[in-house]
C-alpha cells in the first residue's frame, strides 16, 4: 500500500508536531536537567563538570577523589525493581468452567512467550535505570516477523534522553510521542531498501533552509544531536524522526524531507506505553534534588584530600640555632640543635572538620535521594543480628543475580 493512498499527515505536519514537542519550554527545561543527570551517572570529565561547573579544568578530572553516589544508588535501586511482574490473566466474568480456565491459561502462556521472545527481563533492567534517573521511559508497541514468516507483537524500548512526550492531559497519559534517533546511513538503507538510493547519496538539497531547520535545529542546543552512542556507534549517523500518535507511526528522514514509513495503529490507544515516575507537579527524576549536594560533596572531598596532604607535609618551625648545618627530614634523620632551641609543627584540625561535613552531606544525600546505607551492605545500627547480617548481604545477591540473568 502506498503512503500517498493513506489518509495520514504530510511531511510538514509531522515535522511541525515533532518540533513543538522537542522545542517546547517544558521539554527544553527538562532536557537540560536530563543532560546533567546523564553526565553525572556516566561519570568521568563530563560528570565532574556537571557537578563543579563548566569552568573546571578537565585535564585530570578523572583522578579527582569524588565518589559517584548517584551511580551506586541507581544501580542498587534498579536491581530491586527490574524483575518481570507475574503474568496473570483473569477468567472472564468469573466463569468457573474448564473452557474458560483453559482459555485464561493459554493467554498467559502466549504472553509469557512474547516476553521471553523479546528479552523483556533485560529491557526491564535497563528501564529500571532510566525511570528513576530521567523520570520516565517509553516502549513502542510494534510487530516483528519470525523465521517462519509469522507476525507477532513486540515492545521496543526507547532511550528517554531522545524521547519527547506530548501533552499529558488530566490523566497524565500523553497521546503523541516524538523520538529523535541517529542511525548509520548504511543501516538505514538496509531497513528501507526502496529508498536506498536517496539515503546513500546525499546532495546539496540538504543545505536548503527547510532541510537545515528540520535536520539540525531540534535538540542540538541540549546535546541530543549525535549523542546516542548505543545506536550510532560510528558517530556519523543521520537523523530520523519517529512520530507516534493515535493514527499510527511515522518515520521521517529530514535530510531528504521525506516519509520513509507509515505503520497504521490498530490498537485502541496510542501505539506506545509511557511510564513516568509519580511526582507532585512536574516531571522529575529521583535524583534531581540531590545534584547540589553531590556538587558540594565533590568539592569537600577534594578539599579533604588536599588538607590531609598539607597536614602530613606541614612545615617545621625552629626557634633557635641549628648546629648540624642543613635541616634533615624523613626517616632516621638526625639534627643537632643548640641548647634552648624550640622545634614545633603547627597543628591543623581542618581535615577532621571536613570529614564531619562529608558525613553530614552523605546523610542528607541519602535522605533526599531515598538511598539507605543498607543498600551498600552497611549496618544502620551499632549492633546486628543474624537476620540483619543476612539482609546486609542481599545487596550483593541482587548484583550477582543480575549478572547471572545477563549471562543466561
Short mmCIF file of C-alpha atoms in Angstrom, two decimals:
data_model
loop_
_atom_site.label_atom_id
_atom_site.label_comp_id
_atom_site.label_asym_id
_atom_site.label_seq_id
_atom_site.Cartn_x
_atom_site.Cartn_y
_atom_site.Cartn_z
CA UNK A 1 0.00 0.00 0.00
CA UNK A 2 1.48 3.33 -0.99
CA UNK A 3 1.79 6.13 1.51
CA UNK A 4 0.05 8.55 -0.81
CA UNK A 5 -3.11 6.43 -0.71
CA UNK A 6 -3.49 6.70 3.06
CA UNK A 7 -5.26 9.50 4.90
CA UNK A 8 -2.27 10.48 7.06
CA UNK A 9 -0.31 13.57 7.97
CA UNK A 10 2.04 15.04 5.42
CA UNK A 11 5.74 15.66 5.99
CA UNK A 12 5.35 19.27 7.15
CA UNK A 13 2.65 18.40 9.71
CA UNK A 14 4.77 15.63 11.21
CA UNK A 15 7.88 17.80 11.47
CA UNK A 16 5.94 20.73 12.93
CA UNK A 17 4.36 18.50 15.58
CA UNK A 18 7.68 16.87 16.45
CA UNK A 19 9.43 20.26 16.61
CA UNK A 20 6.78 21.54 19.00
CA UNK A 21 7.30 18.54 21.30
CA UNK A 22 11.10 18.91 21.25
CA UNK A 23 11.40 22.69 21.44
CA UNK A 24 8.55 23.46 23.86
CA UNK A 25 9.60 25.15 27.10
CA UNK A 26 8.87 22.14 29.37
CA UNK A 27 10.91 19.88 27.09
CA UNK A 28 13.80 22.36 26.96
CA UNK A 29 13.91 22.75 30.73
CA UNK A 30 13.67 19.01 31.27
CA UNK A 31 16.33 18.30 28.64
CA UNK A 32 18.87 20.48 30.46
CA UNK A 33 18.25 18.52 33.65
CA UNK A 34 18.40 15.19 31.78
CA UNK A 35 21.76 16.17 30.27
CA UNK A 36 23.10 16.95 33.74
CA UNK A 37 21.80 13.67 35.20
CA UNK A 38 23.20 11.71 32.26
CA UNK A 39 26.64 13.27 32.66
CA UNK A 40 26.77 12.58 36.40
CA UNK A 41 25.62 8.97 36.06
CA UNK A 42 28.12 8.33 33.25
CA UNK A 43 30.88 9.86 35.38
CA UNK A 44 34.26 10.98 34.09
CA UNK A 45 35.13 14.50 32.99
CA UNK A 46 31.60 15.45 31.93
CA UNK A 47 30.23 14.23 35.25
CA UNK A 48 32.68 16.37 37.22
CA UNK A 49 31.85 19.39 35.07
CA UNK A 50 28.15 18.85 35.71
CA UNK A 51 28.87 18.96 39.45
CA UNK A 52 31.58 21.62 39.67
CA UNK A 53 30.82 23.83 36.65
CA UNK A 54 31.99 24.09 33.05
CA UNK A 55 34.91 26.36 34.00
CA UNK A 56 36.64 23.49 35.79
CA UNK A 57 39.96 22.35 34.34
CA UNK A 58 39.32 18.95 32.79
CA UNK A 59 42.90 17.72 32.38
CA UNK A 60 42.90 15.49 35.50
CA UNK A 61 39.17 15.42 36.22
CA UNK A 62 39.07 11.61 36.12
CA UNK A 63 41.52 11.49 39.02
CA UNK A 64 39.56 13.74 41.37
CA UNK A 65 38.51 11.86 44.57
CA UNK A 66 34.75 12.35 44.29
CA UNK A 67 32.51 9.29 44.89
CA UNK A 68 29.64 8.89 42.42
CA UNK A 69 26.89 8.02 44.88
CA UNK A 70 24.18 8.62 42.26
CA UNK A 71 25.56 5.82 40.09
CA UNK A 72 25.77 3.45 43.03
CA UNK A 73 22.30 4.40 44.27
CA UNK A 74 20.56 3.94 40.93
CA UNK A 75 22.18 0.53 40.43
CA UNK A 76 21.04 -0.66 43.84
CA UNK A 77 17.51 0.61 43.25
CA UNK A 78 17.28 -0.84 39.74
CA UNK A 79 18.34 -4.28 40.93
CA UNK A 80 15.35 -4.29 43.27
CA UNK A 81 12.68 -3.20 40.78
CA UNK A 82 13.79 -4.77 37.48
CA UNK A 83 12.08 -8.15 37.88
CA UNK A 84 9.35 -9.21 35.47
CA UNK A 85 5.87 -8.97 37.02
CA UNK A 86 3.97 -12.23 37.11
CA UNK A 87 1.64 -12.58 34.15
CA UNK A 88 -1.93 -13.17 35.25
CA UNK A 89 -5.00 -13.39 33.03
CA UNK A 90 -8.26 -13.37 34.99
CA UNK A 91 -11.10 -15.62 33.93
CA UNK A 92 -13.73 -13.65 32.04
CA UNK A 93 -16.85 -12.88 34.11
CA UNK A 94 -15.55 -15.20 36.86
CA UNK A 95 -16.65 -18.17 34.80
CA UNK A 96 -15.54 -21.39 36.51
CA UNK A 97 -15.92 -23.68 33.50
CA UNK A 98 -12.96 -25.72 32.28
CA UNK A 99 -13.13 -24.00 28.91
CA UNK A 100 -12.78 -20.53 30.48
CA UNK A 101 -9.88 -21.70 32.67
CA UNK A 102 -8.11 -23.25 29.69
CA UNK A 103 -8.54 -20.04 27.68
CA UNK A 104 -7.04 -17.90 30.50
CA UNK A 105 -4.09 -20.28 30.91
CA UNK A 106 -3.48 -20.26 27.17
CA UNK A 107 -3.38 -16.47 27.10
CA UNK A 108 -0.92 -16.49 30.00
CA UNK A 109 1.38 -18.86 28.11
CA UNK A 110 1.17 -16.73 24.95
CA UNK A 111 2.01 -13.50 26.78
CA UNK A 112 4.85 -15.18 28.68
CA UNK A 113 6.29 -16.46 25.40
CA UNK A 114 6.12 -12.97 23.87
CA UNK A 115 8.00 -11.60 26.90
CA UNK A 116 10.72 -14.23 26.58
CA UNK A 117 10.99 -13.70 22.81
CA UNK A 118 11.81 -10.00 23.22
CA UNK A 119 14.12 -10.46 26.28
CA UNK A 120 11.83 -8.38 28.45
CA UNK A 121 13.86 -9.15 31.58
CA UNK A 122 16.89 -7.29 30.20
CA UNK A 123 14.72 -4.47 28.88
CA UNK A 124 13.24 -4.01 32.36
CA UNK A 125 16.75 -3.92 33.83
CA UNK A 126 17.58 -1.02 31.53
CA UNK A 127 14.24 0.71 32.10
CA UNK A 128 14.78 0.43 35.86
CA UNK A 129 17.84 2.69 35.43
CA UNK A 130 16.09 5.21 33.20
CA UNK A 131 12.84 5.52 35.14
CA UNK A 132 14.35 6.88 38.40
CA UNK A 133 17.12 8.76 36.58
CA UNK A 134 15.16 10.57 33.86
CA UNK A 135 11.72 10.28 35.42
CA UNK A 136 10.11 8.43 32.50
CA UNK A 137 10.64 5.92 29.69
CA UNK A 138 8.58 4.60 26.79
CA UNK A 139 8.03 1.32 24.96
CA UNK A 140 6.93 1.29 21.34
CA UNK A 141 4.32 -1.36 20.52
CA UNK A 142 5.02 -2.82 17.09
CA UNK A 143 5.31 -6.17 15.29
CA UNK A 144 8.11 -8.43 14.14
CA UNK A 145 8.30 -11.46 11.88
CA UNK A 146 9.83 -14.75 12.94
CA UNK A 147 11.86 -17.07 10.70
CA UNK A 148 8.67 -18.83 9.55
CA UNK A 149 7.04 -15.60 8.41
CA UNK A 150 4.58 -15.33 11.30
CA UNK A 151 3.96 -11.88 12.74
CA UNK A 152 4.00 -11.42 16.50
CA UNK A 153 3.65 -8.32 18.70
CA UNK A 154 6.67 -6.85 20.46
CA UNK A 155 7.62 -3.89 22.63
CA UNK A 156 10.76 -1.91 21.82
CA UNK A 157 12.36 0.27 24.49
CA UNK A 158 13.39 3.82 23.52
CA UNK A 159 16.04 5.96 25.17
CA UNK A 160 14.23 8.63 27.25
CA UNK A 161 17.06 11.08 26.58
CA UNK A 162 15.88 11.34 22.96
CA UNK A 163 12.16 10.81 23.69
CA UNK A 164 9.77 13.75 23.93
CA UNK A 165 6.17 13.14 25.07
CA UNK A 166 3.20 15.28 24.11
CA UNK A 167 0.58 16.92 26.28
CA UNK A 168 -0.07 14.82 29.39
CA UNK A 169 -3.69 15.85 29.86
CA UNK A 170 -5.74 15.39 33.04
CA UNK A 171 -4.98 11.66 33.21
CA UNK A 172 -1.23 12.28 32.68
CA UNK A 173 -1.08 9.95 29.68
CA UNK A 174 0.34 11.55 26.51
CA UNK A 175 -1.34 10.75 23.20
CA UNK A 176 1.66 11.57 21.00
CA UNK A 177 5.38 10.98 21.18
CA UNK A 178 8.44 12.11 19.21
CA UNK A 179 11.71 10.16 19.20
CA UNK A 180 14.90 11.60 17.69
CA UNK A 181 17.24 8.87 16.54
CA UNK A 182 20.59 8.78 14.76
CA UNK A 183 21.26 5.69 12.69
CA UNK A 184 24.26 4.91 10.47
CA UNK A 185 23.44 5.69 6.87
CA UNK A 186 24.16 2.17 5.61
CA UNK A 187 21.93 0.65 8.30
CA UNK A 188 19.05 2.98 7.42
CA UNK A 189 19.43 1.92 3.76
CA UNK A 190 19.18 -1.74 4.81
CA UNK A 191 15.98 -1.03 6.76
CA UNK A 192 14.39 0.80 3.83
CA UNK A 193 15.91 -0.67 0.65
CA UNK A 194 13.29 1.05 -1.53
CA UNK A 195 14.84 4.41 -0.53
CA UNK A 196 18.46 3.21 -0.51
CA UNK A 197 19.47 5.49 -3.40
CA UNK A 198 18.22 8.64 -1.66
CA UNK A 199 19.69 7.62 1.71
CA UNK A 200 23.15 6.66 0.47
CA UNK A 201 23.56 9.65 -1.87
CA UNK A 202 23.25 12.97 -0.02
CA UNK A 203 23.11 16.01 -2.24
CA UNK A 204 23.05 19.80 -1.93
CA UNK A 205 19.31 19.85 -1.28
CA UNK A 206 20.01 19.06 2.38
CA UNK A 207 21.51 22.54 2.76
CA UNK A 208 18.25 24.29 1.98
CA UNK A 209 16.56 26.41 4.62
CA UNK A 210 13.80 23.94 5.39
CA UNK A 211 16.17 20.97 5.36
CA UNK A 212 18.56 22.68 7.76
CA UNK A 213 15.71 23.55 10.10
CA UNK A 214 14.25 20.08 10.25
CA UNK A 215 17.51 18.17 10.38
CA UNK A 216 19.56 20.13 12.87
CA UNK A 217 17.56 22.57 14.96
CA UNK A 218 15.72 20.03 17.12
CA UNK A 219 17.67 19.33 20.25
CA UNK A 220 21.16 20.38 19.17
CA UNK A 221 21.39 23.06 21.87
CA UNK A 222 20.91 20.48 24.60
CA UNK A 223 23.17 17.71 23.40
CA UNK A 224 20.62 15.42 21.74
CA UNK A 225 22.24 15.76 18.33
CA UNK A 226 24.53 12.82 17.63
CA UNK A 227 24.68 11.90 21.34
CA UNK A 228 23.22 8.37 21.26
CA UNK A 229 26.32 6.22 21.37
CA UNK A 230 24.43 2.92 21.58
CA UNK A 231 22.63 3.18 18.26
CA UNK A 232 25.13 5.32 16.36
CA UNK A 233 28.48 3.94 17.45
CA UNK A 234 30.13 5.23 14.27
CA UNK A 235 29.41 8.84 15.25
CA UNK A 236 28.37 9.57 11.66
CA UNK A 237 24.71 8.64 11.71
CA UNK A 238 21.86 10.52 10.07
CA UNK A 239 18.88 11.92 11.93
CA UNK A 240 15.47 10.32 11.61
CA UNK A 241 12.30 11.30 13.46
CA UNK A 242 9.81 8.78 14.76
CA UNK A 243 6.44 10.35 15.46
CA UNK A 244 3.66 8.39 17.17
CA UNK A 245 0.02 9.38 17.59
CA UNK A 246 -3.36 7.67 17.64
CA UNK A 247 -3.29 7.31 13.86
CA UNK A 248 -0.06 5.35 13.71
CA UNK A 249 3.71 5.56 13.45
CA UNK A 250 5.56 7.88 11.06
CA UNK A 251 9.26 7.55 10.23
CA UNK A 252 10.63 10.75 8.71
CA UNK A 253 14.01 11.39 7.05
CA UNK A 254 14.56 15.17 7.42
CA UNK A 255 17.68 15.27 5.27
CA UNK A 256 15.56 14.46 2.20
CA UNK A 257 12.29 15.85 3.60
CA UNK A 258 10.53 12.56 3.02
CA UNK A 259 8.43 10.00 4.89
CA UNK A 260 10.19 6.63 4.93
CA UNK A 261 7.41 4.60 6.52
CA UNK A 262 3.93 4.73 7.99
CA UNK A 263 2.52 1.97 10.20
CA UNK A 264 -1.22 2.24 10.95
CA UNK A 265 -2.27 1.89 14.57
CA UNK A 266 -4.67 -1.00 15.20
CA UNK A 267 -4.73 -0.56 18.97
CA UNK A 268 -7.48 1.16 20.92
CA UNK A 269 -4.94 3.62 22.36
CA UNK A 270 -1.64 5.13 21.18
CA UNK A 271 1.00 2.72 19.79
CA UNK A 272 3.28 3.16 22.78
CA UNK A 273 3.37 2.63 26.54
CA UNK A 274 4.55 5.61 28.53
CA UNK A 275 5.76 5.09 32.10
CA UNK A 276 6.58 8.03 34.33
CA UNK A 277 7.64 8.46 37.91
CA UNK A 278 4.97 9.84 40.21
CA UNK A 279 5.76 13.43 41.17
CA UNK A 280 3.92 16.37 42.67
CA UNK A 281 3.53 18.96 39.92
CA UNK A 282 6.08 18.36 37.16
CA UNK A 283 8.18 15.58 35.69
CA UNK A 284 11.16 14.92 37.96
CA UNK A 285 13.75 12.19 38.30
CA UNK A 286 14.53 10.71 41.69
CA UNK A 287 17.94 12.40 41.89
CA UNK A 288 17.09 15.84 40.53
CA UNK A 289 17.12 17.36 44.03
CA UNK A 290 20.49 15.97 45.15
CA UNK A 291 22.72 17.39 42.41
CA UNK A 292 23.66 20.38 44.59
CA UNK A 293 24.52 18.06 47.48
CA UNK A 294 26.62 15.91 45.14
CA UNK A 295 28.47 19.02 43.91
CA UNK A 296 29.22 20.17 47.46
CA UNK A 297 30.29 16.66 48.43
CA UNK A 298 32.71 16.54 45.49
CA UNK A 299 34.21 19.91 46.49
CA UNK A 300 34.68 18.91 50.13
CA UNK A 301 36.18 15.53 49.20
CA UNK A 302 38.75 17.26 47.03
CA UNK A 303 39.45 19.81 49.76
CA UNK A 304 39.80 16.99 52.32
CA UNK A 305 42.44 15.26 50.21
CA UNK A 306 44.39 18.50 49.82
CA UNK A 307 44.08 19.29 53.54
CA UNK A 308 45.31 15.81 54.51
CA UNK A 309 48.38 16.17 52.29
CA UNK A 310 49.09 19.58 53.78
CA UNK A 311 48.68 18.16 57.30
CA UNK A 312 51.14 15.32 56.62
CA UNK A 313 53.73 17.55 54.99
CA UNK A 314 53.21 20.51 57.31
CA UNK A 315 56.07 22.92 57.79
CA UNK A 316 58.54 22.76 60.71
CA UNK A 317 59.28 25.90 62.73
CA UNK A 318 62.66 26.12 64.52
CA UNK A 319 63.25 28.87 67.11
CA UNK A 320 66.98 28.79 67.78
CA UNK A 321 70.23 27.71 66.17
CA UNK A 322 70.88 24.57 64.11
CA UNK A 323 74.39 23.18 64.76
CA UNK A 324 74.36 20.34 62.21
CA UNK A 325 74.04 22.59 59.19
CA UNK A 326 71.18 21.75 56.85
CA UNK A 327 67.97 20.55 58.49
CA UNK A 328 67.30 16.93 57.53
CA UNK A 329 63.83 15.38 57.08
CA UNK A 330 62.45 11.88 56.67
CA UNK A 331 63.07 8.56 58.40
CA UNK A 332 66.20 8.11 60.55
CA UNK A 333 67.09 11.80 60.12
CA UNK A 334 69.18 13.29 62.95
CA UNK A 335 69.60 17.01 63.58
CA UNK A 336 71.79 18.64 66.26
CA UNK A 337 70.35 21.78 67.82
CA UNK A 338 71.83 24.33 70.22
CA UNK A 339 70.60 24.31 73.84
CA UNK A 340 67.33 26.23 74.26
CA UNK A 341 66.19 25.64 70.67
CA UNK A 342 62.43 25.03 70.17
CA UNK A 343 61.03 22.92 67.31
CA UNK A 344 57.26 22.91 66.57
CA UNK A 345 54.83 21.76 63.91
CA UNK A 346 51.62 23.80 63.51
CA UNK A 347 48.56 21.69 64.29
CA UNK A 348 45.65 21.84 61.86
CA UNK A 349 42.33 20.14 62.56
CA UNK A 350 40.65 21.23 59.31
CA UNK A 351 40.78 17.68 57.78
CA UNK A 352 38.71 16.30 60.65
CA UNK A 353 36.16 19.11 60.33
CA UNK A 354 35.90 18.36 56.64
CA UNK A 355 35.30 14.67 57.36
CA UNK A 356 32.43 15.60 59.66
CA UNK A 357 30.89 17.77 56.97
CA UNK A 358 31.22 14.98 54.38
CA UNK A 359 29.34 12.66 56.75
CA UNK A 360 26.54 15.24 57.12
CA UNK A 361 26.30 15.69 53.36
CA UNK A 362 26.16 11.95 52.81
CA UNK A 363 23.36 11.65 55.36
CA UNK A 364 21.39 14.45 53.67
CA UNK A 365 22.01 12.96 50.24
CA UNK A 366 20.75 9.55 51.33
CA UNK A 367 17.64 11.03 52.92
CA UNK A 368 16.69 13.20 49.93
CA UNK A 369 17.64 10.58 47.33
CA UNK A 370 15.95 7.69 49.16
CA UNK A 371 19.21 5.72 49.20
CA UNK A 372 19.62 3.86 52.54
CA UNK A 373 23.00 2.75 53.89
CA UNK A 374 21.77 -0.84 53.95
CA UNK A 375 21.88 -0.82 50.14
CA UNK A 376 25.68 -0.63 50.47
CA UNK A 377 25.80 -3.51 52.97
CA UNK A 378 26.30 -1.11 55.89
CA UNK A 379 24.51 -1.62 59.18
CA UNK A 380 22.46 1.38 60.33
CA UNK A 381 22.97 0.31 63.96
CA UNK A 382 25.98 -0.38 66.11
CA UNK A 383 24.89 -3.98 66.53
CA UNK A 384 23.48 -6.55 64.09
CA UNK A 385 21.66 -9.85 64.43
CA UNK A 386 21.81 -12.95 62.28
CA UNK A 387 18.81 -11.77 60.26
CA UNK A 388 20.41 -8.34 59.95
CA UNK A 389 23.62 -9.80 58.54
CA UNK A 390 21.58 -11.77 56.01
CA UNK A 391 19.78 -8.57 55.00
CA UNK A 392 23.07 -6.73 54.53
CA UNK A 393 24.27 -9.46 52.18
CA UNK A 394 21.15 -9.13 49.99
CA UNK A 395 22.67 -6.24 48.02
CA UNK A 396 25.50 -8.41 46.74
CA UNK A 397 22.99 -11.17 45.98
CA UNK A 398 20.95 -8.79 43.81
CA UNK A 399 24.06 -7.81 41.88
CA UNK A 400 25.05 -11.46 41.36
CA UNK A 401 21.50 -12.36 40.25
CA UNK A 402 21.54 -9.54 37.71
CA UNK A 403 24.83 -10.70 36.22
CA UNK A 404 23.51 -14.26 36.07
CA UNK A 405 20.45 -13.06 34.18
CA UNK A 406 22.69 -11.24 31.68
CA UNK A 407 24.89 -14.30 31.21
CA UNK A 408 21.85 -16.56 30.79
#
